[in-house]
Short mmCIF file of C-alpha atoms in Angstrom, two decimals:
data_model
loop_
_atom_site.label_atom_id
_atom_site.label_comp_id
_atom_site.label_asym_id
_atom_site.label_seq_id
_atom_site.Cartn_x
_atom_site.Cartn_y
_atom_site.Cartn_z
CA MET E 49 5.86 20.20 27.08
CA LEU E 50 2.52 18.71 25.85
CA SER E 51 1.34 22.06 24.15
CA LEU E 52 4.82 22.34 22.83
CA VAL E 53 4.28 18.71 21.01
CA ILE E 54 0.81 19.90 19.88
CA PHE E 55 2.01 23.08 18.19
CA LEU E 56 5.41 22.45 17.04
CA PRO E 57 4.34 21.42 13.71
CA LEU E 58 2.06 24.30 13.25
CA ALA E 59 5.05 26.87 13.93
CA VAL E 60 7.15 24.97 11.55
CA ALA E 61 4.37 25.29 9.08
CA LEU E 62 4.06 28.77 9.43
CA ALA E 63 7.85 29.42 8.81
CA LEU E 64 7.90 27.04 6.08
CA PRO E 65 7.30 29.39 3.10
CA ALA E 66 10.63 31.01 4.12
CA VAL E 67 12.53 27.57 3.72
CA PRO E 68 14.56 26.99 0.58
CA ARG E 69 12.75 24.66 -1.77
CA ARG E 70 15.23 21.89 -1.53
CA ALA E 71 15.26 21.88 2.29
CA VAL E 72 11.37 21.67 2.62
CA PRO E 73 11.16 17.94 2.74
CA TRP E 74 14.12 17.45 5.02
CA THR E 75 12.55 20.39 7.45
CA TRP E 76 9.23 18.44 7.22
CA THR E 77 10.88 15.36 8.35
CA GLY E 78 12.97 16.65 10.95
CA VAL E 79 10.23 18.60 12.80
CA SER E 80 7.99 15.12 12.72
CA LEU E 81 10.94 13.09 14.04
CA LEU E 82 11.49 15.55 16.58
CA ASP E 83 7.70 15.70 17.64
CA LEU E 84 7.81 11.95 17.86
CA ALA E 85 11.06 11.89 20.16
CA LEU E 86 9.17 14.44 22.40
CA VAL E 87 6.21 12.20 22.59
CA ILE E 88 8.14 9.23 23.54
CA GLY E 89 9.96 11.22 26.06
CA MET E 90 6.91 12.17 27.54
CA TRP E 91 5.77 8.85 27.85
CA ALA E 92 8.72 7.63 29.25
CA ALA E 93 8.82 10.08 32.03
CA ARG E 94 5.18 9.61 32.98
CA GLY E 95 5.75 5.96 32.99
CA THR E 96 2.37 3.66 33.19
CA GLY E 97 0.78 4.82 36.24
CA GLY E 98 -2.83 6.26 36.04
CA GLY E 99 -4.19 9.81 35.88
CA ILE E 100 -3.89 12.77 33.91
CA ALA E 101 -0.18 14.08 33.11
CA TYR E 102 1.07 17.23 31.35
CA GLU E 103 -2.04 19.10 32.12
CA THR E 104 -2.63 22.71 31.27
CA ASN E 105 -5.85 24.58 32.02
CA VAL E 106 -5.97 28.15 30.56
CA ARG E 107 -9.25 30.30 30.48
CA TRP E 108 -10.26 30.77 26.62
CA ILE E 109 -14.08 31.64 26.57
CA PRO E 110 -15.02 32.29 29.96
CA SER E 111 -18.76 33.05 29.30
CA VAL E 112 -19.35 29.50 28.35
CA ARG E 113 -16.47 28.06 30.80
CA ALA E 114 -14.63 26.63 27.97
CA GLY E 115 -10.81 26.53 28.35
CA TYR E 116 -7.51 25.46 26.86
CA HIS E 117 -7.71 22.43 28.64
CA VAL E 118 -5.24 19.60 27.51
CA GLY E 119 -3.74 16.53 29.24
CA ALA E 120 -2.33 12.85 28.43
CA ASP E 121 -3.54 9.78 30.15
CA GLY E 122 -3.41 6.12 29.29
CA LEU E 123 -5.83 6.69 26.44
CA SER E 124 -4.29 9.61 25.01
CA LEU E 125 -0.61 8.78 25.23
CA PRO E 126 -0.63 5.79 22.96
CA LEU E 127 -2.95 7.81 20.33
CA LEU E 128 -0.53 10.49 20.55
CA ALA E 129 2.53 7.99 19.93
CA LEU E 130 0.66 6.58 16.99
CA THR E 131 -0.05 10.08 15.38
CA ALA E 132 3.50 11.37 15.81
CA ALA E 133 4.98 7.87 14.56
CA LEU E 134 2.61 7.80 11.38
CA PHE E 135 3.07 11.42 10.53
CA ALA E 136 7.01 10.97 10.58
CA ALA E 137 6.65 7.93 8.27
CA CYS E 138 4.66 10.02 5.99
CA ALA E 139 7.17 12.72 6.02
CA VAL E 140 9.88 10.18 5.34
CA TYR E 141 7.67 8.55 2.61
CA SER E 142 7.26 12.00 0.81
CA LEU E 143 10.82 12.80 0.63
CA ARG E 144 10.82 12.53 -3.07
CA HIS E 145 7.38 14.07 -3.40
CA THR E 146 7.69 16.89 -5.95
CA HIS E 147 4.13 18.11 -6.87
CA ARG E 148 3.36 21.30 -4.78
CA ALA E 149 5.84 20.01 -2.30
CA ARG E 150 5.84 23.09 -0.06
CA ALA E 151 2.12 23.18 0.25
CA PHE E 152 1.91 19.53 0.89
CA ALA E 153 4.20 19.45 3.83
CA ILE E 154 2.37 22.60 5.27
CA LEU E 155 -0.69 20.98 5.04
CA PHE E 156 0.69 17.70 6.86
CA LEU E 157 2.24 19.83 9.49
CA PHE E 158 -1.10 21.74 9.91
CA LEU E 159 -2.89 18.05 10.12
CA GLU E 160 -0.32 16.75 12.69
CA THR E 161 -0.98 19.80 14.92
CA VAL E 162 -4.80 19.20 14.66
CA CYS E 163 -4.72 15.50 15.35
CA LEU E 164 -2.27 15.99 18.24
CA GLY E 165 -4.82 18.59 19.80
CA LEU E 166 -7.68 16.39 19.49
CA PHE E 167 -6.18 13.47 21.40
CA ALA E 168 -5.00 15.87 24.08
CA ALA E 169 -8.25 18.07 24.42
CA LEU E 170 -9.96 17.90 27.78
CA ASP E 171 -12.46 20.37 26.80
CA LEU E 172 -15.67 19.50 24.48
CA LEU E 173 -15.38 22.77 22.56
CA LEU E 174 -11.50 22.37 22.23
CA PHE E 175 -12.08 18.79 21.08
CA PHE E 176 -14.90 20.28 18.47
CA VAL E 177 -12.22 23.07 16.96
CA PHE E 178 -9.69 20.15 16.48
CA PHE E 179 -12.24 17.70 14.77
CA ASP E 180 -13.64 20.24 12.32
CA LEU E 181 -10.04 21.46 11.25
CA SER E 182 -8.98 17.88 10.58
CA ILE E 183 -12.08 17.57 8.16
CA VAL E 184 -10.82 20.79 6.18
CA GLY E 185 -7.22 19.70 6.08
CA MET E 186 -7.91 16.33 4.81
CA TYR E 187 -10.61 17.55 2.29
CA PHE E 188 -7.78 19.66 0.89
CA VAL E 189 -5.25 16.69 0.73
CA ILE E 190 -7.53 14.58 -1.34
CA LEU E 191 -8.68 17.57 -3.37
CA LEU E 192 -5.16 18.73 -4.39
CA TRP E 193 -3.20 15.43 -4.24
CA GLY E 194 -5.61 12.77 -4.97
CA HIS E 195 -6.36 10.87 -8.28
CA GLY E 196 -9.12 9.35 -10.20
CA ASP E 197 -12.63 11.24 -9.04
CA ARG E 198 -10.75 13.44 -6.64
CA SER E 199 -13.02 16.24 -6.56
CA ARG E 200 -16.07 14.05 -6.24
CA SER E 201 -14.47 12.06 -3.34
CA ALA E 202 -13.38 15.07 -1.69
CA LEU E 203 -16.46 16.71 -1.47
CA VAL E 204 -18.44 13.61 -0.49
CA PHE E 205 -15.66 13.17 2.35
CA PHE E 206 -16.38 16.78 3.41
CA LEU E 207 -20.22 16.88 3.51
CA TYR E 208 -20.71 13.41 5.36
CA THR E 209 -17.97 14.07 7.85
CA PHE E 210 -18.99 17.92 8.42
CA LEU E 211 -22.59 16.73 8.68
CA GLY E 212 -21.08 14.34 11.43
CA SER E 213 -19.69 17.51 13.13
CA LEU E 214 -22.68 19.35 13.44
CA VAL E 215 -24.82 16.66 14.85
CA LEU E 216 -21.77 15.90 17.47
CA LEU E 217 -22.20 19.79 18.33
CA LEU E 218 -25.57 19.24 19.15
CA GLY E 219 -24.64 16.65 21.58
CA PHE E 220 -21.91 18.69 22.90
CA ILE E 221 -24.23 21.40 23.52
CA GLY E 222 -26.74 18.97 25.56
CA LEU E 223 -23.87 17.87 27.67
CA TYR E 224 -23.17 21.84 28.24
CA LEU E 225 -26.67 22.54 29.18
CA GLY E 226 -27.09 19.40 31.46
CA ALA E 227 -24.09 20.31 33.52
CA ASP E 228 -24.43 22.55 36.65
CA PRO E 229 -23.04 25.01 36.44
CA HIS E 230 -22.79 24.92 32.72
CA THR E 231 -19.40 23.77 31.44
CA PHE E 232 -17.51 22.12 28.35
CA ASP E 233 -14.61 20.80 30.50
CA MET E 234 -14.61 17.08 30.10
CA VAL E 235 -12.84 16.43 33.66
CA GLU E 236 -15.90 18.08 35.31
CA LEU E 237 -18.63 16.30 33.01
CA THR E 238 -16.86 13.05 33.65
CA ARG E 239 -16.87 13.39 37.52
CA MET E 240 -20.69 14.68 37.59
CA PRO E 241 -22.39 12.98 34.26
CA PRO E 242 -24.86 15.87 33.60
CA LEU E 243 -28.02 13.94 32.15
CA SER E 244 -30.04 10.87 32.78
CA GLY E 245 -33.40 9.33 31.34
CA GLY E 246 -34.63 10.36 27.88
CA PRO E 247 -32.34 13.42 27.57
CA ALA E 248 -29.37 11.22 28.15
CA GLY E 249 -30.60 9.00 25.18
CA LEU E 250 -30.95 11.76 22.81
CA THR E 251 -27.69 13.40 23.54
CA LEU E 252 -25.85 10.01 23.24
CA LEU E 253 -27.58 9.35 19.74
CA ALA E 254 -26.27 12.86 18.68
CA VAL E 255 -22.57 12.05 19.94
CA GLY E 256 -22.86 8.65 18.73
CA VAL E 257 -24.05 9.48 15.28
CA GLY E 258 -21.49 12.28 15.05
CA LEU E 259 -18.44 10.02 16.29
CA GLY E 260 -19.89 6.78 14.09
CA ILE E 261 -19.73 8.85 10.85
CA LYS E 262 -15.94 9.49 11.72
CA THR E 263 -15.21 6.22 12.77
CA PRO E 264 -17.02 5.13 10.67
CA VAL E 265 -19.53 2.39 11.22
CA VAL E 266 -21.91 0.79 9.09
CA PRO E 267 -24.22 2.50 7.42
CA PHE E 268 -22.38 5.80 7.85
CA HIS E 269 -19.35 4.24 5.75
CA THR E 270 -19.78 5.05 2.50
CA TRP E 271 -17.91 8.05 2.27
CA LEU E 272 -14.62 5.78 3.13
CA PRO E 273 -13.85 3.74 0.11
CA PRO E 274 -13.80 6.55 -2.39
CA ALA E 275 -11.89 9.00 -0.18
CA HIS E 276 -9.42 6.18 0.51
CA THR E 277 -9.31 5.11 -3.00
CA ASP E 278 -8.62 8.43 -4.59
CA ALA E 279 -6.44 10.11 -1.69
CA PRO E 280 -2.70 10.07 -2.18
CA ALA E 281 -1.02 7.33 -0.12
CA ALA E 282 0.32 9.47 2.45
CA GLY E 283 -3.18 11.13 2.80
CA SER E 284 -4.96 7.65 3.14
CA ALA E 285 -2.30 6.32 5.77
CA ILE E 286 -3.13 9.27 8.08
CA LEU E 287 -7.14 8.94 7.35
CA ALA E 288 -7.22 5.51 8.34
CA GLY E 289 -4.32 5.54 10.85
CA VAL E 290 -4.96 8.67 12.49
CA MET E 291 -8.52 10.27 11.56
CA LEU E 292 -10.43 7.15 11.94
CA LYS E 293 -9.82 6.74 15.36
CA MET E 294 -11.25 10.06 16.50
CA GLY E 295 -14.33 8.64 16.61
CA THR E 296 -13.61 5.51 18.69
CA TYR E 297 -11.61 7.91 20.82
CA GLY E 298 -14.48 10.09 21.45
CA LEU E 299 -16.90 7.17 22.45
CA ILE E 300 -14.33 6.21 25.10
CA ARG E 301 -13.33 9.80 26.32
CA ILE E 302 -16.64 11.37 25.88
CA ALA E 303 -19.91 8.90 25.61
CA MET E 304 -18.83 6.10 28.16
CA PRO E 305 -17.91 8.21 31.13
CA MET E 306 -20.32 11.23 30.54
CA LEU E 307 -23.52 9.35 29.74
CA PRO E 308 -23.06 6.07 31.55
CA ASP E 309 -26.50 5.60 32.15
CA ALA E 310 -27.49 5.99 28.28
CA TRP E 311 -24.61 3.72 27.43
CA ARG E 312 -25.58 1.01 29.75
CA ARG E 313 -29.14 1.09 28.09
CA HIS E 314 -28.30 1.23 24.88
CA ALA E 315 -24.95 -1.19 24.75
CA PRO E 316 -26.89 -3.89 22.75
CA VAL E 317 -27.07 -1.17 19.95
CA PHE E 318 -23.16 -0.89 20.06
CA LEU E 319 -22.86 -4.48 19.99
CA ILE E 320 -24.72 -4.98 17.02
CA VAL E 321 -23.37 -2.14 15.09
CA GLY E 322 -20.02 -3.44 15.89
CA LEU E 323 -20.77 -6.66 14.66
CA VAL E 324 -22.34 -5.55 11.30
CA GLY E 325 -19.30 -3.71 10.61
CA VAL E 326 -16.90 -6.68 11.44
CA LEU E 327 -18.78 -8.87 9.11
CA TYR E 328 -19.91 -6.48 6.35
CA GLY E 329 -16.33 -4.98 6.30
CA ALA E 330 -14.83 -8.13 5.69
CA LEU E 331 -17.33 -9.56 3.12
CA VAL E 332 -17.19 -6.71 1.09
CA ALA E 333 -13.52 -6.40 1.32
CA LEU E 334 -13.42 -10.05 -0.09
CA ALA E 335 -15.22 -8.88 -3.06
CA GLN E 336 -12.91 -6.32 -4.16
CA ASP E 337 -10.55 -6.25 -7.21
CA ASP E 338 -9.15 -2.93 -6.22
CA LEU E 339 -6.18 -3.28 -3.60
CA LYS E 340 -6.77 -0.02 -2.16
CA ARG E 341 -10.58 0.00 -1.96
CA LEU E 342 -10.22 -3.57 -0.20
CA VAL E 343 -7.87 -2.02 2.50
CA ALA E 344 -10.21 0.50 2.77
CA TYR E 345 -13.10 -2.09 3.52
CA THR E 346 -10.76 -3.67 5.89
CA SER E 347 -10.87 -0.50 8.07
CA VAL E 348 -14.75 -0.64 8.68
CA ASN E 349 -14.09 -4.27 9.65
CA HIS E 350 -11.29 -3.60 12.42
CA MET E 351 -12.97 -0.37 13.69
CA GLY E 352 -16.17 -2.66 14.08
CA TYR E 353 -14.06 -4.80 16.70
CA VAL E 354 -13.49 -1.46 18.44
CA VAL E 355 -17.19 -0.55 18.79
CA LEU E 356 -18.24 -4.03 19.57
CA ALA E 357 -15.77 -4.24 22.37
CA LEU E 358 -17.21 -1.02 23.86
CA GLY E 359 -20.44 -2.19 23.66
CA ALA E 360 -19.78 -5.25 25.59
CA ALA E 361 -17.92 -2.99 28.33
CA GLY E 362 -21.49 -1.27 28.55
CA TYR E 363 -23.14 -4.36 30.17
CA ALA E 364 -22.65 -3.36 33.90
CA THR E 365 -24.16 -6.91 34.89
CA GLY E 366 -21.20 -8.60 33.35
CA ASP E 367 -18.04 -9.52 34.37
CA ALA E 368 -15.80 -6.48 35.41
CA ASP E 369 -12.35 -7.95 34.76
CA ALA E 370 -13.67 -9.04 31.19
CA ARG E 371 -15.35 -5.73 30.39
CA ARG E 372 -11.93 -4.14 31.55
CA LEU E 373 -9.99 -6.52 28.80
CA ALA E 374 -12.53 -5.52 26.08
CA VAL E 375 -11.65 -1.94 26.60
CA THR E 376 -8.10 -2.52 26.72
CA GLY E 377 -8.43 -4.63 23.58
CA ALA E 378 -10.46 -1.65 21.97
CA VAL E 379 -7.46 0.96 22.46
CA THR E 380 -4.90 -1.77 21.60
CA GLN E 381 -6.80 -2.44 18.38
CA MET E 382 -6.87 1.48 17.44
CA VAL E 383 -2.85 1.66 17.73
CA SER E 384 -2.55 -1.85 15.96
CA HIS E 385 -4.83 -0.74 12.96
CA GLY E 386 -3.10 2.51 12.77
CA LEU E 387 0.32 1.14 12.27
CA VAL E 388 -0.51 -1.89 10.08
CA THR E 389 -3.29 -0.06 7.78
CA GLY E 390 -0.99 3.02 7.43
CA ALA E 391 1.60 0.58 6.31
CA LEU E 392 -0.82 -1.09 3.88
CA PHE E 393 -1.69 2.07 2.36
CA LEU E 394 1.74 3.52 1.92
CA LEU E 395 2.27 0.03 0.15
CA CYS E 396 -0.47 0.73 -2.22
CA GLY E 397 1.07 3.97 -2.93
CA VAL E 398 4.44 2.35 -3.98
CA LEU E 399 2.10 0.13 -6.50
CA TYR E 400 0.39 3.57 -7.96
CA ASP E 401 3.70 5.33 -8.23
CA ARG E 402 5.16 2.48 -10.06
CA ALA E 403 2.14 1.29 -12.24
CA GLY E 404 -0.63 3.70 -11.79
CA GLY E 405 -3.37 1.48 -10.58
CA TYR E 406 -4.62 -0.73 -7.95
CA ASP E 407 -6.34 -3.45 -10.17
CA LEU E 408 -5.36 -6.90 -8.32
CA GLY E 409 -6.20 -8.65 -11.75
CA ARG E 410 -3.31 -6.71 -13.58
CA PHE E 411 -0.64 -7.88 -11.00
CA GLY E 412 0.93 -11.15 -10.14
CA GLY E 413 4.29 -12.58 -9.31
CA ILE E 414 5.48 -9.21 -7.75
CA ALA E 415 7.88 -10.69 -5.19
CA ARG E 416 10.14 -11.97 -8.02
CA GLY E 417 11.03 -8.74 -9.36
CA ALA E 418 10.26 -6.71 -5.85
CA PRO E 419 11.25 -9.34 -3.08
CA VAL E 420 11.22 -6.55 -0.40
CA PHE E 421 8.07 -5.23 -1.31
CA GLY E 422 6.47 -8.61 -1.35
CA ALA E 423 7.88 -9.61 2.20
CA LEU E 424 6.55 -6.08 3.54
CA THR E 425 3.09 -6.96 2.03
CA ALA E 426 3.01 -10.11 3.59
CA VAL E 427 4.00 -9.16 7.08
CA ALA E 428 1.65 -6.33 6.82
CA ALA E 429 -1.38 -8.79 5.60
CA PHE E 430 -0.47 -11.29 8.54
CA ALA E 431 -0.64 -8.50 11.26
CA SER E 432 -4.05 -7.12 9.65
CA LEU E 433 -5.43 -10.61 9.90
CA GLY E 434 -4.29 -11.06 13.41
CA LEU E 435 -1.58 -13.74 13.34
CA PRO E 436 -0.06 -14.48 16.65
CA GLY E 437 3.22 -12.57 17.45
CA LEU E 438 1.95 -9.30 15.73
CA SER E 439 -0.14 -6.36 17.23
CA GLY E 440 -3.15 -7.50 15.65
CA PHE E 441 -3.50 -11.08 17.35
CA VAL E 442 -3.01 -9.24 20.62
CA ALA E 443 -5.77 -6.48 20.35
CA GLU E 444 -8.22 -9.04 18.85
CA PHE E 445 -7.50 -11.75 21.34
CA GLN E 446 -8.32 -9.25 24.39
CA ILE E 447 -11.51 -8.08 22.40
CA PHE E 448 -12.98 -11.65 21.91
CA ALA E 449 -11.93 -12.84 25.42
CA GLY E 450 -13.30 -9.57 26.78
CA THR E 451 -16.47 -9.73 25.01
CA ILE E 452 -17.27 -13.52 25.12
CA GLY E 453 -16.30 -13.49 28.64
CA SER E 454 -18.37 -10.62 29.81
CA GLY E 455 -20.82 -13.30 31.06
CA THR E 456 -24.05 -12.02 29.33
CA ALA E 457 -25.77 -14.08 26.37
CA ALA E 458 -25.80 -11.14 24.22
CA THR E 459 -21.85 -10.27 24.44
CA ALA E 460 -21.18 -14.37 24.06
CA VAL E 461 -23.21 -14.74 20.94
CA THR E 462 -22.01 -11.45 19.23
CA GLY E 463 -18.38 -12.21 20.15
CA ALA E 464 -18.63 -15.54 18.91
CA LEU E 465 -20.04 -14.50 15.66
CA ALA E 466 -17.47 -11.67 15.36
CA VAL E 467 -15.04 -14.60 15.00
CA LEU E 468 -16.16 -15.17 11.62
CA GLY E 469 -14.74 -11.73 10.42
CA ILE E 470 -10.92 -13.06 11.34
CA LEU E 471 -11.58 -16.13 8.92
CA VAL E 472 -12.98 -13.68 5.95
CA THR E 473 -10.16 -11.46 6.75
CA ALA E 474 -7.60 -14.05 6.62
CA GLY E 475 -9.17 -15.14 3.28
CA LEU E 476 -9.13 -11.94 1.38
CA PHE E 477 -5.39 -11.19 2.52
CA LEU E 478 -4.30 -14.76 1.35
CA ARG E 479 -6.26 -14.22 -2.06
CA VAL E 480 -4.18 -10.71 -2.40
CA LEU E 481 -0.98 -12.45 -1.58
CA HIS E 482 -1.70 -15.42 -4.09
CA ARG E 483 -3.01 -13.33 -6.86
CA ALA E 484 -0.49 -10.36 -6.61
CA VAL E 485 2.60 -11.15 -4.93
CA LEU E 486 2.88 -15.02 -5.80
CA GLY E 487 0.91 -15.73 -8.56
CA PRO E 488 1.52 -15.78 -12.55
CA PRO E 489 2.96 -12.48 -13.79
CA GLY E 490 0.37 -9.89 -14.88
CA GLU E 491 0.53 -7.17 -17.44
CA LEU E 492 1.41 -4.49 -14.86
CA THR E 493 4.47 -6.64 -13.01
CA PRO E 494 7.19 -5.34 -14.98
CA LEU E 495 6.66 -1.99 -14.02
CA VAL E 496 6.79 -2.55 -10.19
CA THR E 497 10.24 -2.05 -8.85
CA ASP E 498 11.11 -2.62 -5.18
CA VAL E 499 10.80 -0.36 -2.56
CA ARG E 500 13.19 2.76 -2.43
CA ARG E 501 15.12 3.90 0.45
CA PRO E 502 12.65 6.51 1.62
CA GLU E 503 9.87 4.13 1.31
CA LEU E 504 11.62 1.30 3.24
CA ALA E 505 12.70 3.80 5.83
CA ALA E 506 8.85 4.75 6.41
CA LEU E 507 7.50 1.22 6.40
CA LEU E 508 9.96 -0.68 8.37
CA PRO E 509 9.49 1.02 11.55
CA LEU E 510 5.36 0.71 11.35
CA LEU E 511 5.72 -3.11 10.88
CA ALA E 512 8.54 -3.37 13.45
CA LEU E 513 6.38 -1.77 16.20
CA SER E 514 3.59 -3.98 15.11
CA LEU E 515 6.13 -6.93 15.86
CA VAL E 516 7.11 -5.40 19.07
CA ILE E 517 3.54 -4.91 20.49
CA GLY E 518 2.74 -8.55 19.11
CA VAL E 519 5.69 -10.16 21.03
CA ALA E 520 6.33 -7.50 23.97
CA PRO E 521 2.94 -5.56 24.70
CA ARG E 522 3.55 -5.07 28.08
CA VAL E 523 4.41 -1.27 28.31
CA LEU E 524 1.62 -0.32 25.89
CA LEU E 525 -0.94 -2.56 28.04
CA ASP E 526 0.31 -1.41 31.50
CA THR E 527 -0.32 2.15 30.15
CA ILE E 528 -3.79 1.51 28.92
CA GLU E 529 -5.07 -0.95 31.63
CA PRO E 530 -5.51 1.80 34.46
CA LEU E 531 -7.48 3.84 31.89
CA SER E 532 -9.95 0.75 31.07
CA ALA E 533 -10.51 0.26 34.69
CA ALA E 534 -11.44 3.59 35.26
CA VAL E 535 -13.77 3.63 32.18
CA VAL E 536 -15.75 0.48 33.38
CA ALA E 537 -15.89 1.88 36.83
CA LEU E 538 -17.46 5.17 35.22
CA VAL E 539 -19.78 3.43 33.30
CA GLY E 540 -20.89 0.93 36.00
CA ARG E 541 -21.88 3.75 38.39
CA ARG E 542 -25.55 4.57 39.09
#
């Protein structure tokens, strides 16, 4: 079943050239919704227990003991569901897309297979293949359908993230060579951590930098704002909502359980890097007048919370329950950020479609002529800043409680300082609402009409899911918590 979910979009993409032009958007939408239904069915059938389900392990490159090994657990299932939901939303949002529509649909279906495959991979070499292919796919999305200085943005994105993938490969080779017998299998490497001491530290450096560029963490974040600003709306939604999670997913799946000794020793580094990302991302976002660039910097802020929580979980001397809560909060934040920021980028796309720009100073009073757009923007903004009743609050509360409650001075201080990020985020989103949605009319305001049916059909489910997680998070948390307990136990072993 899992392999069907992964490769169904690719199979349809290969058949799409034979589909009549008018049927292409509906075919893309139909297969994306079907894939989402299959993921939901898998999650419902598995339940909320621990362990790996839907596992397939087939020999692929026997000479290096690399296999087609995939499976789904409490970490991958929520991210598989997030991926399927965002790709389905982008397909619905793009129903009116006419510029190279067939190629656009084929590329997004390819990207969907790549992203689903990465979150299901249980082999390092397979993970790396999907990781690299995602870079290639998004490069062409930005280059061919972007706007502004899209050629430069696509090139910077590719060079930065491809360099990160090469550094990551060095880390994977280190894990492979340290294992006895040599293997790329994640399950075996987790069961028997291959390295300790200095070699483990160097390997963690390579893995951490490679995944940190993708996340991205400060100072490796500079590719992100131009890539988001110049990408098409659907591309930005996938880049922020799905592809940024590949970095933090790799930290939880690979770095923490396979290099536990090195992770414990260098936990303060991840705490500091996370805190810098939280505060820097929020403060720089506050200074932006370009709405899409502002949302891009909030991604640096929100992913900083995830890295902060994972750093706190590395303090083996801290309270185990608090450390488990921090990991649960980190995964919940990944899901929440994907839903909310994906919606925010699609809303930015509505503005660009109508007015051809994102300059906050040229908009004002949008809610008068486009009340539904204004309401959706307000809900997305409040979810992003962590208002109770929405998914951002559930995630950030767990991160702060887990980080501050871990029982060490370092985690308590960094957790308390990170709370300032919420205050700044609240200020910047309230500024957006006051200036663009509720303020006096701007010169571009008359061009902004309300959301159309495909746009509304794409946006409503994402924000509704954020509301469901904020009000009734039990199913999500019950799925994640066994995984969090396992990760904390693996990091704490000697």
